[in-house]
PDB file of C-alpha atoms in Angstrom:
ATOM      1  CA  MET A   1       7.816  -8.941   4.609  1.00  0.00           C
ATOM      2  CA  ASN A   2       8.618  -7.198   7.894  1.00  0.00           C
ATOM      3  CA  SER A   3      11.087  -4.893   6.233  1.00  0.00           C
ATOM      4  CA  ILE A   4      12.135  -3.737   2.811  1.00  0.00           C
ATOM      5  CA  LYS A   5      15.163  -5.883   1.992  1.00  0.00           C
ATOM      6  CA  LYS A   6      16.585  -4.042  -1.017  1.00  0.00           C
ATOM      7  CA  ALA A   7      15.976  -0.713  -2.689  1.00  0.00           C
ATOM      8  CA  LEU A   8      17.541   0.225  -6.026  1.00  0.00           C
ATOM      9  CA  LEU A   9      18.144   3.875  -6.903  1.00  0.00           C
ATOM     10  CA  VAL A  10      18.607   4.577 -10.612  1.00  0.00           C
ATOM     11  CA  ASP A  11      19.795   8.095 -11.390  1.00  0.00           C
ATOM     12  CA  ASP A  12      22.559   9.534 -13.564  1.00  0.00           C
ATOM     13  CA  THR A  13      23.190  12.398 -11.153  1.00  0.00           C
ATOM     14  CA  GLU A  14      25.682  11.367  -8.471  1.00  0.00           C
ATOM     15  CA  ILE A  15      24.611  14.079  -6.023  1.00  0.00           C
ATOM     16  CA  ASP A  16      20.953  12.982  -6.264  1.00  0.00           C
ATOM     17  CA  LEU A  17      22.002   9.377  -5.626  1.00  0.00           C
ATOM     18  CA  TYR A  18      24.082  10.455  -2.643  1.00  0.00           C
ATOM     19  CA  ILE A  19      21.352  12.599  -1.077  1.00  0.00           C
ATOM     20  CA  THR A  20      18.612  10.005  -1.594  1.00  0.00           C
ATOM     21  CA  ARG A  21      20.809   7.203  -0.283  1.00  0.00           C
ATOM     22  CA  CYS A  22      21.699   9.236   2.839  1.00  0.00           C
ATOM     23  CA  LEU A  23      18.018   9.985   3.500  1.00  0.00           C
ATOM     24  CA  MET A  24      17.096   6.328   3.069  1.00  0.00           C
ATOM     25  CA  GLU A  25      19.907   5.164   5.351  1.00  0.00           C
ATOM     26  CA  ALA A  26      19.040   7.736   8.009  1.00  0.00           C
ATOM     27  CA  GLY A  27      15.388   6.697   7.942  1.00  0.00           C
ATOM     28  CA  GLY A  28      16.069   2.959   7.851  1.00  0.00           C
ATOM     29  CA  PHE A  29      14.118   2.645   4.604  1.00  0.00           C
ATOM     30  CA  ALA A  30      15.688  -0.651   3.495  1.00  0.00           C
ATOM     31  CA  ASP A  31      18.171  -3.226   4.736  1.00  0.00           C
ATOM     32  CA  GLU A  32      20.320  -2.640   1.641  1.00  0.00           C
ATOM     33  CA  ILE A  33      20.385   0.272  -0.786  1.00  0.00           C
ATOM     34  CA  LEU A  34      21.838  -0.298  -4.242  1.00  0.00           C
ATOM     35  CA  THR A  35      22.638   2.438  -6.738  1.00  0.00           C
ATOM     36  CA  ARG A  36      23.048   2.418 -10.498  1.00  0.00           C
ATOM     37  CA  THR A  37      23.897   5.442 -12.642  1.00  0.00           C
ATOM     38  CA  SER A  38      22.061   4.334 -15.769  1.00  0.00           C
ATOM     39  CA  ALA A  39      18.935   2.507 -16.812  1.00  0.00           C
ATOM     40  CA  MET A  40      21.058  -0.011 -18.698  1.00  0.00           C
ATOM     41  CA  GLU A  41      23.118  -0.838 -15.580  1.00  0.00           C
ATOM     42  CA  ALA A  42      19.908  -1.323 -13.592  1.00  0.00           C
ATOM     43  CA  LEU A  43      18.433  -3.637 -16.243  1.00  0.00           C
ATOM     44  CA  ALA A  44      21.672  -5.626 -16.349  1.00  0.00           C
ATOM     45  CA  TYR A  45      21.511  -6.055 -12.565  1.00  0.00           C
ATOM     46  CA  LEU A  46      17.926  -7.325 -12.785  1.00  0.00           C
ATOM     47  CA  ARG A  47      18.753  -9.732 -15.606  1.00  0.00           C
ATOM     48  CA  ILE A  48      21.816 -11.123 -13.809  1.00  0.00           C
ATOM     49  CA  ASN A  49      19.722 -11.782 -10.709  1.00  0.00           C
ATOM     50  CA  ALA A  50      16.607 -13.082 -12.469  1.00  0.00           C
ATOM     51  CA  ASP A  51      16.980 -16.532 -10.884  1.00  0.00           C
ATOM     52  CA  ASN A  52      18.057 -15.137  -7.534  1.00  0.00           C
ATOM     53  CA  PRO A  53      14.949 -13.489  -6.013  1.00  0.00           C
ATOM     54  CA  GLU A  54      16.695 -12.581  -2.757  1.00  0.00           C
ATOM     55  CA  GLN A  55      19.013 -10.319  -4.795  1.00  0.00           C
ATOM     56  CA  LEU A  56      16.178  -8.496  -6.540  1.00  0.00           C
ATOM     57  CA  PRO A  57      15.155  -5.090  -5.209  1.00  0.00           C
ATOM     58  CA  ASP A  58      11.763  -4.797  -3.561  1.00  0.00           C
ATOM     59  CA  VAL A  59      11.626  -1.157  -4.631  1.00  0.00           C
ATOM     60  CA  ILE A  60      13.116   0.725  -7.566  1.00  0.00           C
ATOM     61  CA  PHE A  61      13.364   4.516  -7.568  1.00  0.00           C
ATOM     62  CA  LEU A  62      13.749   5.422 -11.235  1.00  0.00           C
ATOM     63  CA  ASP A  63      14.781   8.823 -12.532  1.00  0.00           C
ATOM     64  CA  ILE A  64      12.983   9.876 -15.696  1.00  0.00           C
ATOM     65  CA  ARG A  65      15.589  12.023 -17.388  1.00  0.00           C
ATOM     66  CA  MET A  66      18.814  10.132 -18.056  1.00  0.00           C
ATOM     67  CA  PRO A  67      21.072  10.058 -21.118  1.00  0.00           C
ATOM     68  CA  VAL A  68      21.150   7.126 -23.567  1.00  0.00           C
ATOM     69  CA  MET A  69      18.098   5.404 -21.998  1.00  0.00           C
ATOM     70  CA  ASP A  70      15.616   7.392 -19.940  1.00  0.00           C
ATOM     71  CA  GLY A  71      13.238   6.040 -17.326  1.00  0.00           C
ATOM     72  CA  PHE A  72      10.561   5.309 -19.907  1.00  0.00           C
ATOM     73  CA  GLY A  73      13.049   3.312 -21.970  1.00  0.00           C
ATOM     74  CA  PHE A  74      13.816   1.344 -18.821  1.00  0.00           C
ATOM     75  CA  LEU A  75      10.099   0.618 -18.397  1.00  0.00           C
ATOM     76  CA  GLU A  76       9.832  -0.647 -21.981  1.00  0.00           C
ATOM     77  CA  GLN A  77      12.665  -3.104 -21.297  1.00  0.00           C
ATOM     78  CA  PHE A  78      11.322  -3.944 -17.826  1.00  0.00           C
ATOM     79  CA  GLU A  79       8.108  -5.137 -19.470  1.00  0.00           C
ATOM     80  CA  LEU A  80      10.152  -7.760 -21.349  1.00  0.00           C
ATOM     81  CA  LEU A  81      11.682  -9.204 -18.170  1.00  0.00           C
ATOM     82  CA  SER A  82      10.303 -12.311 -16.511  1.00  0.00           C
ATOM     83  CA  GLU A  83       7.048 -12.118 -14.619  1.00  0.00           C
ATOM     84  CA  SER A  84       8.860 -13.054 -11.406  1.00  0.00           C
ATOM     85  CA  ILE A  85      11.018  -9.919 -11.670  1.00  0.00           C
ATOM     86  CA  ARG A  86       8.097  -7.685 -12.630  1.00  0.00           C
ATOM     87  CA  ASN A  87       6.018  -8.971  -9.719  1.00  0.00           C
ATOM     88  CA  HIS A  88       8.855  -8.608  -7.225  1.00  0.00           C
ATOM     89  CA  CYS A  89       9.769  -4.965  -7.907  1.00  0.00           C
ATOM     90  CA  THR A  90       7.675  -1.916  -7.077  1.00  0.00           C
ATOM     91  CA  ILE A  91       8.710   1.080  -9.195  1.00  0.00           C
ATOM     92  CA  TYR A  92       8.479   4.739  -8.266  1.00  0.00           C
ATOM     93  CA  MET A  93       9.436   7.285 -10.909  1.00  0.00           C
ATOM     94  CA  LEU A  94      11.392  10.297  -9.762  1.00  0.00           C
ATOM     95  CA  SER A  95      11.815  13.625 -11.453  1.00  0.00           C
ATOM     96  CA  SER A  96      12.521  17.241 -10.749  1.00  0.00           C
ATOM     97  CA  SER A  97      10.589  17.976 -13.954  1.00  0.00           C
ATOM     98  CA  LEU A  98       7.106  19.392 -13.759  1.00  0.00           C
ATOM     99  CA  ASP A  99       6.389  18.249 -17.321  1.00  0.00           C
ATOM    100  CA  TYR A 100       2.726  17.209 -17.488  1.00  0.00           C
ATOM    101  CA  GLU A 101       3.484  14.729 -20.276  1.00  0.00           C
ATOM    102  CA  ASP A 102       6.023  12.903 -18.077  1.00  0.00           C
ATOM    103  CA  LEU A 103       3.536  12.792 -15.222  1.00  0.00           C
ATOM    104  CA  ALA A 104       0.779  11.460 -17.481  1.00  0.00           C
ATOM    105  CA  ARG A 105       3.069   8.804 -19.024  1.00  0.00           C
ATOM    106  CA  ALA A 106       4.176   7.661 -15.571  1.00  0.00           C
ATOM    107  CA  HIS A 107       0.608   7.411 -14.279  1.00  0.00           C
ATOM    108  CA  CYS A 108      -0.478   5.417 -17.341  1.00  0.00           C
ATOM    109  CA  ASN A 109       2.329   2.868 -17.043  1.00  0.00           C
ATOM    110  CA  PRO A 110       1.166  -0.314 -15.291  1.00  0.00           C
ATOM    111  CA  PHE A 111       4.576  -0.843 -13.676  1.00  0.00           C
ATOM    112  CA  VAL A 112       4.754   2.581 -12.022  1.00  0.00           C
ATOM    113  CA  SER A 113       3.258   2.761  -8.540  1.00  0.00           C
ATOM    114  CA  ALA A 114       3.635   6.527  -8.233  1.00  0.00           C
ATOM    115  CA  PHE A 115       5.364   9.594  -9.608  1.00  0.00           C
ATOM    116  CA  LEU A 116       7.471  11.372  -6.997  1.00  0.00           C
ATOM    117  CA  ASN A 117       9.120  14.775  -7.159  1.00  0.00           C
ATOM    118  CA  LYS A 118      12.781  15.150  -6.356  1.00  0.00           C
ATOM    119  CA  PRO A 119      14.162  15.707  -3.890  1.00  0.00           C
ATOM    120  CA  LEU A 120      12.568  13.060  -1.715  1.00  0.00           C
ATOM    121  CA  TYR A 121      11.861  14.045   1.860  1.00  0.00           C
ATOM    122  CA  PRO A 122      12.092  11.860   4.979  1.00  0.00           C
ATOM    123  CA  GLU A 123       8.296  12.019   5.426  1.00  0.00           C
ATOM    124  CA  THR A 124       7.749  10.806   1.859  1.00  0.00           C
ATOM    125  CA  LEU A 125      10.078   7.847   2.396  1.00  0.00           C
ATOM    126  CA  LEU A 126       8.415   6.971   5.701  1.00  0.00           C
ATOM    127  CA  ASN A 127       4.960   7.050   4.095  1.00  0.00           C
ATOM    128  CA  LEU A 128       6.153   4.902   1.176  1.00  0.00           C
ATOM    129  CA  LYS A 129       7.719   2.384   3.538  1.00  0.00           C
ATOM    130  CA  CYS A 130       4.500   2.122   5.547  1.00  0.00           C
ATOM    131  CA  GLN A 131       2.453   1.661   2.365  1.00  0.00           C
ATOM    132  CA  LEU A 132       4.806  -1.008   0.998  1.00  0.00           C
ATOM    133  CA  LEU A 133       4.892  -2.946   4.256  1.00  0.00           C
ATOM    134  CA  GLN A 134       1.117  -2.725   4.625  1.00  0.00           C
ATOM    135  CA  ARG A 135       0.583  -3.900   1.031  1.00  0.00           C
ATOM    136  CA  SER A 136       3.011  -6.768   1.576  1.00  0.00           C
ATOM    137  CA  SER A 137       1.253  -7.757   4.787  1.00  0.00           C
ATOM    138  CA  LEU A 138      -2.123  -7.774   3.009  1.00  0.00           C
ATOM    139  CA  ASN A 139      -0.733  -9.884   0.159  1.00  0.00           C
ATOM    140  CA  ASN A 140       0.771 -12.374   2.624  1.00  0.00           C
ATOM    141  CA  ASN A 141      -2.554 -12.666   4.459  1.00  0.00           C
ATOM    142  CA  LYS A 142      -4.360 -13.461   1.181  1.00  0.00           C
ATOM    143  CA  GLN A 143      -2.019 -16.378   0.455  1.00  0.00           C
TER     144      GLN A 143
END
């Protein structure tokens, strides 16, 4: 992977989606940036595209605190998805909360690569992009 093809932002707060999307676009984070305003919409998108790997996001930025189904509920359902989806998507949890319990739960979840504080900053996105591309390059060299 020479670039991040798709990133999916999952957040119920429209202004947070807008700001994060603008930062990602300005920094060239991904070729395409998708947004969903609920965990259920994001899961539906993944399920619909289960047999279409080029439509799956390489990266998911997942808000923790959302109504109806929070980020941890999303992770419980994500675990039930096919292995091909789980292996394709790298998940970062986002929160403006400083709740230690949320941080601990995120760090203990095998599908969460990192816990990030909102708002995201351009430097954070650049570092994440470099890490993802480096990890992808290493995985491709092993194959």
